[in-house]
Structures are given as C-alpha cells and as structure tokens.
Amino acid sequence: MNKTDLRAHMKELRAELAARDPDAGDTLADKFPMKLLERYGPVVAGYLPIRDEIDPRPLMQRLSDAGAQLCLPRVSDDGTAMTYRAWRFGDPLEDRPFGLQEPLESAEVVSPTLILVPLLAFDTAGQRLGYGKGHYDRALEALRAEGR
C-alpha cells in the first residue's frame, strides 16, 4: 500500500476510534507516565487537535500544573519550517493554514525537551506517519541536530 492510500486508511480508522472514545484525551492524561516529565522536561511541546486527532490538552494542563513550560508549533509563512513557541493556556492564538491555531509570531521561540506529536499511525520501529508535509520530521531533525 502506498503512503497516500495508507494515510486515507489510517484517517478512516482514526475517525472510528475518535467516535468510539471521545474522552481519549482525558484517558491519555490519566495514564501518562509523569516520570517522563521528570526525566525529559521541563519544556513540553503539545499541539492543538484538528479533525479527529486525540486531544492532548488535558495532558498538557496536567503537565503545566506539574511545572512544565508549554509550547506549541508554528509553521513559517512559506511553509518550510516549524518552530516551537512558548504558550500558556489563555494566550492568544492565530488562525493559520490547514485549519490550525498557532501562537503569535511574536511568542518566544523555545526548544522543547519533551514533544507530543499528532500522527495518523506509527510502525513497529516507531516511525511516524503524519500528513505528508514533513513539518514535524524537519523540526524533530533540527532538534536532534541541536542535541535534543
């Protein structure tokens, strides 16, 4: 199966899962091993869900309450790069391409130490299947190059 067909299939499966478990984000927050924050924190990148993505906001709130500094991704205007911008619940957001809401361009750029990423699927080697634009792949590679 090629990636285009695989993405379409995974979107269907994810939509079914989201319909069956609308509280999956709360379950994620309840089951998240907080030891990861102790080990990899304190700057945690989250995301704001679109379509049928699992909602990480309950987990992000729990991590923030435990002392994490949150950040969210922001894609450059030309779509070639993604940075992480400091963000707290209640901070203003801007409507951006792909139906995303992102921090303002003026928000501080930070380097996360723990990253929650949206995905369609992953394989047994942990390789992520996203939406095909490569924003996360490039951003994660840049963080690895920084030694993160």
Backbone as numpy.savetxt, mean C-alpha at the origin, in Angstrom:
# Nx Ny Nz CAx CAy CAz Cx Cy Cz
-0.94 -18.87 -18.77 -1.80 -17.70 -18.77 -0.90 -16.46 -18.77
-1.16 -15.53 -19.67 -0.35 -14.31 -19.70 -0.76 -13.37 -18.56
0.05 -12.33 -18.32 -0.20 -11.44 -17.18 -1.52 -10.70 -17.29
-1.90 -10.31 -18.49 -3.16 -9.59 -18.67 -4.34 -10.47 -18.25
-4.33 -11.72 -18.70 -5.40 -12.65 -18.33 -5.34 -12.97 -16.84
-4.14 -13.14 -16.32 -3.98 -13.43 -14.90 -4.52 -12.27 -14.04
-4.21 -11.04 -14.44 -4.73 -9.87 -13.71 -6.26 -9.87 -13.72
-6.85 -10.11 -14.87 -8.31 -10.12 -14.97 -8.90 -11.20 -14.06
-8.30 -12.36 -14.07 -8.78 -13.47 -13.23 -8.63 -13.13 -11.75
-7.50 -12.57 -11.37 -7.27 -12.21 -9.97 -8.21 -11.10 -9.51
-8.53 -10.16 -10.39 -9.49 -9.10 -10.04 -10.86 -9.71 -9.74
-11.26 -10.70 -10.54 -12.54 -11.38 -10.29 -12.53 -12.08 -8.94
-11.46 -12.81 -8.67 -11.36 -13.52 -7.38 -11.35 -12.55 -6.21
-10.62 -11.45 -6.35 -10.55 -10.47 -5.27 -11.91 -9.84 -5.02
-12.65 -9.55 -6.07 -13.99 -8.99 -5.91 -14.90 -9.96 -5.16
-14.79 -11.25 -5.48 -15.57 -12.26 -4.76 -15.19 -12.30 -3.29
-13.91 -12.27 -3.01 -13.44 -12.28 -1.62 -13.90 -11.04 -0.86
-13.82 -9.90 -1.50 -14.25 -8.66 -0.85 -15.74 -8.70 -0.53
-16.53 -9.26 -1.42 -17.97 -9.36 -1.18 -18.27 -10.32 -0.03
-17.49 -11.39 0.09 -17.71 -12.37 1.16 -17.22 -11.89 2.52
-16.20 -11.02 2.52 -15.62 -10.60 3.79 -15.36 -9.09 3.79
-16.44 -8.30 3.91 -16.27 -6.84 3.87 -15.48 -6.28 5.06
-15.30 -7.07 6.10 -14.56 -6.63 7.29 -13.13 -7.16 7.31
-12.60 -7.53 6.15 -11.26 -8.11 6.09 -10.20 -7.16 6.63
-10.38 -5.86 6.44 -9.41 -4.89 6.95 -9.32 -4.91 8.47
-10.46 -5.09 9.13 -10.45 -5.20 10.60 -9.77 -6.49 11.03
-10.03 -7.57 10.31 -9.38 -8.85 10.61 -7.87 -8.72 10.44
-7.45 -8.05 9.38 -6.03 -7.83 9.15 -5.41 -7.09 10.33
-6.07 -6.03 10.79 -5.55 -5.26 11.92 -5.47 -6.12 13.18
-6.46 -6.96 13.41 -6.48 -7.80 14.60 -5.39 -8.86 14.58
-5.05 -9.35 13.38 -4.11 -10.46 13.28 -2.68 -10.04 12.95
-2.48 -8.76 12.68 -1.15 -8.29 12.29 -0.16 -8.49 13.43
0.99 -9.09 13.14 2.00 -9.28 14.19 2.73 -7.96 14.49
2.39 -7.34 15.60 2.97 -6.05 15.96 4.49 -6.13 16.13
5.03 -7.33 16.27 6.49 -7.48 16.35 7.16 -6.93 15.10
6.44 -6.93 13.97 7.01 -6.36 12.75 7.26 -4.87 12.91
6.37 -4.18 13.59 6.59 -2.76 13.84 7.82 -2.56 14.73
7.94 -3.38 15.75 9.10 -3.29 16.64 10.39 -3.55 15.88
10.35 -4.50 14.97 11.56 -4.88 14.25 11.88 -3.93 13.10
10.86 -3.54 12.33 11.12 -2.79 11.10 10.65 -1.34 11.13
9.87 -0.96 12.12 9.34 0.40 12.19 10.46 1.40 12.24
10.19 2.66 12.39 8.93 3.25 12.83 8.14 3.93 11.72
8.64 3.95 10.47 7.94 4.65 9.40 7.21 3.62 8.54
5.89 3.66 8.59 5.07 2.65 7.93 4.33 3.27 6.75
4.53 2.70 5.59 3.80 3.11 4.39 2.55 2.27 4.26
1.45 2.94 4.10 0.20 2.27 3.83 -0.31 2.70 2.47
-1.58 2.49 2.24 -2.21 2.94 1.00 -3.69 3.13 1.29
-4.35 3.89 0.46 -5.79 4.05 0.56 -6.41 3.17 -0.51
-7.31 2.28 -0.11 -7.81 1.27 -1.05 -8.67 1.86 -2.15
-8.58 1.21 -3.31 -9.47 1.49 -4.42 -10.12 0.17 -4.84
-11.25 0.29 -5.47 -12.00 -0.87 -5.93 -12.16 -1.90 -4.80
-11.74 -3.12 -5.01 -11.95 -4.20 -4.05 -10.72 -4.51 -3.20
-9.76 -3.60 -3.15 -8.56 -3.84 -2.34 -8.93 -3.94 -0.87
-8.20 -4.77 -0.15 -8.40 -4.84 1.29 -8.09 -3.47 1.89
-8.86 -3.07 2.87 -8.71 -1.75 3.48 -7.69 -1.81 4.62
-6.51 -1.23 4.44 -5.50 -1.29 5.48 -5.66 -0.21 6.55
-6.66 0.66 6.43 -6.78 1.77 7.37 -6.97 1.34 8.82
-7.74 0.28 9.12 -7.78 -0.15 10.52 -6.39 -0.54 11.06
-5.61 -1.22 10.23 -4.26 -1.58 10.63 -3.38 -0.34 10.75
-3.51 0.57 9.81 -2.71 1.79 9.86 -3.03 2.58 11.14
-4.30 2.62 11.53 -4.68 3.30 12.76 -4.03 2.62 13.96
-4.06 1.30 13.98 -3.45 0.54 15.07 -1.94 0.81 15.14
-1.29 0.82 13.99 0.15 1.09 13.96 0.45 2.52 14.40
-0.37 3.46 13.96 -0.19 4.85 14.37 -0.36 4.98 15.88
-1.38 4.33 16.42 -1.62 4.37 17.87 -0.45 3.78 18.65
0.29 2.85 18.00 1.46 2.23 18.63 2.73 3.05 18.42
2.61 4.22 17.77 3.76 5.10 17.62 4.38 5.17 16.25
3.82 4.49 15.28 4.38 4.53 13.92 4.10 5.88 13.27
5.06 6.34 12.47 4.83 7.48 11.59 4.30 6.90 10.29
3.14 7.36 9.85 2.55 6.84 8.63 2.97 7.67 7.42
2.94 7.02 6.27 3.14 7.71 5.01 2.32 7.00 3.95
2.06 7.72 2.88 1.30 7.19 1.75 2.07 7.45 0.46
1.83 6.64 -0.56 2.51 6.86 -1.83 1.93 8.06 -2.58
2.80 8.68 -3.35 2.39 9.74 -4.28 3.15 9.51 -5.58
2.40 9.37 -6.67 2.99 9.15 -7.99 3.28 10.51 -8.62
4.44 10.62 -9.24 4.82 11.88 -9.89 3.83 12.22 -10.99
3.76 13.50 -11.32 2.81 13.95 -12.34 3.02 13.26 -13.69
4.27 12.92 -14.00 4.52 12.25 -15.28 4.37 10.73 -15.18
4.06 10.23 -13.98 3.80 8.81 -13.80 5.01 7.92 -13.77
6.21 8.50 -13.71 7.42 7.68 -13.77 7.98 7.28 -12.41
7.60 7.97 -11.36 8.19 7.69 -10.05 7.13 7.77 -8.97
7.37 7.06 -7.89 6.49 7.10 -6.74 7.34 7.36 -5.51
6.92 8.31 -4.72 7.59 8.61 -3.45 6.60 8.37 -2.33
7.11 8.32 -1.12 6.26 8.20 0.05 6.26 9.52 0.78
5.06 9.99 1.13 4.90 11.28 1.80 4.31 11.06 3.19
4.87 11.78 4.16 4.36 11.71 5.53 2.87 12.04 5.52
2.12 11.31 6.34 0.67 11.49 6.38 0.14 11.02 7.73
-0.85 11.74 8.23 -1.59 11.33 9.43 -3.07 11.35 9.09
-3.84 10.56 9.80 -5.29 10.60 9.62 -5.75 12.03 9.83
-6.54 12.51 8.89 -7.04 13.87 8.94 -6.28 14.84 8.07
-5.05 14.46 7.64 -4.30 15.33 6.73 -5.03 15.43 5.38
-4.88 16.56 4.70 -5.56 16.70 3.41 -4.99 15.73 2.37
-5.86 15.32 1.47 -5.49 14.45 0.36 -5.94 15.12 -0.94
-5.33 14.68 -2.01 -5.60 15.24 -3.32 -6.07 14.13 -4.25
-7.12 14.40 -5.05 -7.56 13.43 -6.05 -6.51 13.37 -7.16
-6.11 12.15 -7.50 -5.03 11.94 -8.47 -5.48 10.92 -9.51
-4.64 10.66 -10.53 -5.00 9.67 -11.56 -5.30 8.29 -10.97
-6.00 7.48 -11.72 -6.39 6.11 -11.38 -7.39 6.05 -10.23
-8.03 7.18 -9.90 -8.98 7.19 -8.80 -8.33 7.19 -7.43
-7.05 7.53 -7.38 -6.32 7.53 -6.11 -6.47 8.85 -5.38
-6.37 8.78 -4.07 -6.20 9.96 -3.25 -4.81 9.87 -2.66
-4.07 10.96 -2.79 -2.67 10.96 -2.36 -2.38 12.19 -1.52
-1.32 12.12 -0.70 -0.92 13.31 0.05 -0.56 14.45 -0.89
-0.62 15.65 -0.36 -0.24 16.81 -1.15 1.23 16.73 -1.54
1.56 17.35 -2.66 2.95 17.36 -3.11 3.86 18.02 -2.08
3.34 18.92 -1.28 4.13 19.63 -0.28 4.42 18.79 0.96
3.78 17.62 1.10 4.03 16.76 2.26 5.47 16.25 2.22
6.05 16.08 3.38 7.45 15.65 3.51 7.66 14.27 2.87
8.73 14.15 2.09 9.13 12.85 1.52 9.86 12.07 2.61
9.46 10.83 2.82 10.08 9.98 3.84 10.42 8.63 3.24
11.28 7.90 3.93 11.65 6.54 3.50 11.05 5.54 4.48
10.03 4.80 4.05 9.40 3.85 4.96 10.33 2.69 5.31
10.11 2.16 6.48 10.88 1.00 6.94 10.02 -0.26 6.96
8.70 -0.08 6.86 7.75 -1.18 6.77 6.68 -0.72 5.77
6.36 -1.57 4.79 5.48 -1.14 3.71 4.33 -2.12 3.53
3.12 -1.58 3.56 1.92 -2.33 3.22 1.63 -2.01 1.75
1.51 -3.03 0.93 1.32 -2.79 -0.50 0.02 -3.42 -1.00
-0.67 -2.73 -1.89 -1.82 -3.36 -2.52 -1.33 -4.35 -3.56
-2.13 -5.37 -3.80 -1.74 -6.35 -4.81 -2.95 -7.12 -5.28
-2.78 -7.76 -6.39 -3.80 -8.67 -6.87 -3.51 -10.09 -6.41
-2.23 -10.45 -6.42 -1.83 -11.79 -6.04 -0.32 -11.81 -5.81
0.15 -12.91 -5.25 1.58 -13.15 -5.17 1.82 -14.63 -5.34
3.05 -14.98 -5.75 3.36 -16.38 -5.98 4.11 -16.96 -4.79
4.50 -18.21 -4.90 5.16 -18.88 -3.78 6.53 -18.30 -3.47
7.10 -17.55 -4.39 8.39 -16.89 -4.15 8.20 -15.48 -3.59
6.94 -15.08 -3.36 6.67 -13.75 -2.84 6.67 -12.65 -3.88
6.70 -13.01 -5.15 6.66 -12.02 -6.22 5.23 -11.49 -6.32
5.11 -10.18 -6.35 3.83 -9.50 -6.32 3.31 -9.28 -7.74
2.01 -9.49 -7.92 1.34 -9.14 -9.16 0.48 -7.93 -8.86
0.83 -6.81 -9.47 0.09 -5.57 -9.26 -0.75 -5.24 -10.48
-0.89 -3.95 -10.76 -1.75 -3.51 -11.84 -1.02 -3.32 -13.16
0.28 -3.48 -13.17 1.01 -3.45 -14.43 1.73 -2.16 -14.77
1.60 -1.14 -13.95 2.29 0.13 -14.23 3.70 0.15 -13.64
3.98 -0.71 -12.67 5.33 -0.83 -12.11 5.70 0.21 -11.07
4.74 1.03 -10.60 5.07 2.06 -9.63 5.67 1.48 -8.35
5.02 0.47 -7.79 5.54 -0.12 -6.56 6.85 -0.84 -6.81
6.96 -1.54 -7.92 8.21 -2.25 -8.21 9.39 -1.29 -8.24
9.23 -0.17 -8.93 10.32 0.81 -9.00 10.60 1.46 -7.64
9.53 1.78 -6.91 9.71 2.40 -5.59 10.40 1.45 -4.63
10.00 0.20 -4.63 10.64 -0.78 -3.74 12.09 -1.00 -4.12
12.38 -1.04 -5.41 13.76 -1.20 -5.86 14.61 0.00 -5.41
14.07 1.20 -5.49 14.80 2.40 -5.05 15.08 2.33 -3.56
14.11 1.85 -2.77 14.35 1.72 -1.33 15.41 0.65 -1.04
15.38 -0.43 -1.80 16.42 -1.46 -1.63 17.79 -0.88 -1.93
17.87 -0.06 -2.96 19.15 0.56 -3.33 19.66 1.48 -2.21
18.73 2.06 -1.44 19.11 2.90 -0.30 19.52 2.05 0.91
19.34 0.75 0.80 19.67 -0.12 1.92 18.51 -0.38 2.84
17.30 -0.12 2.39 16.10 -0.36 3.21 15.61 -1.76 3.02
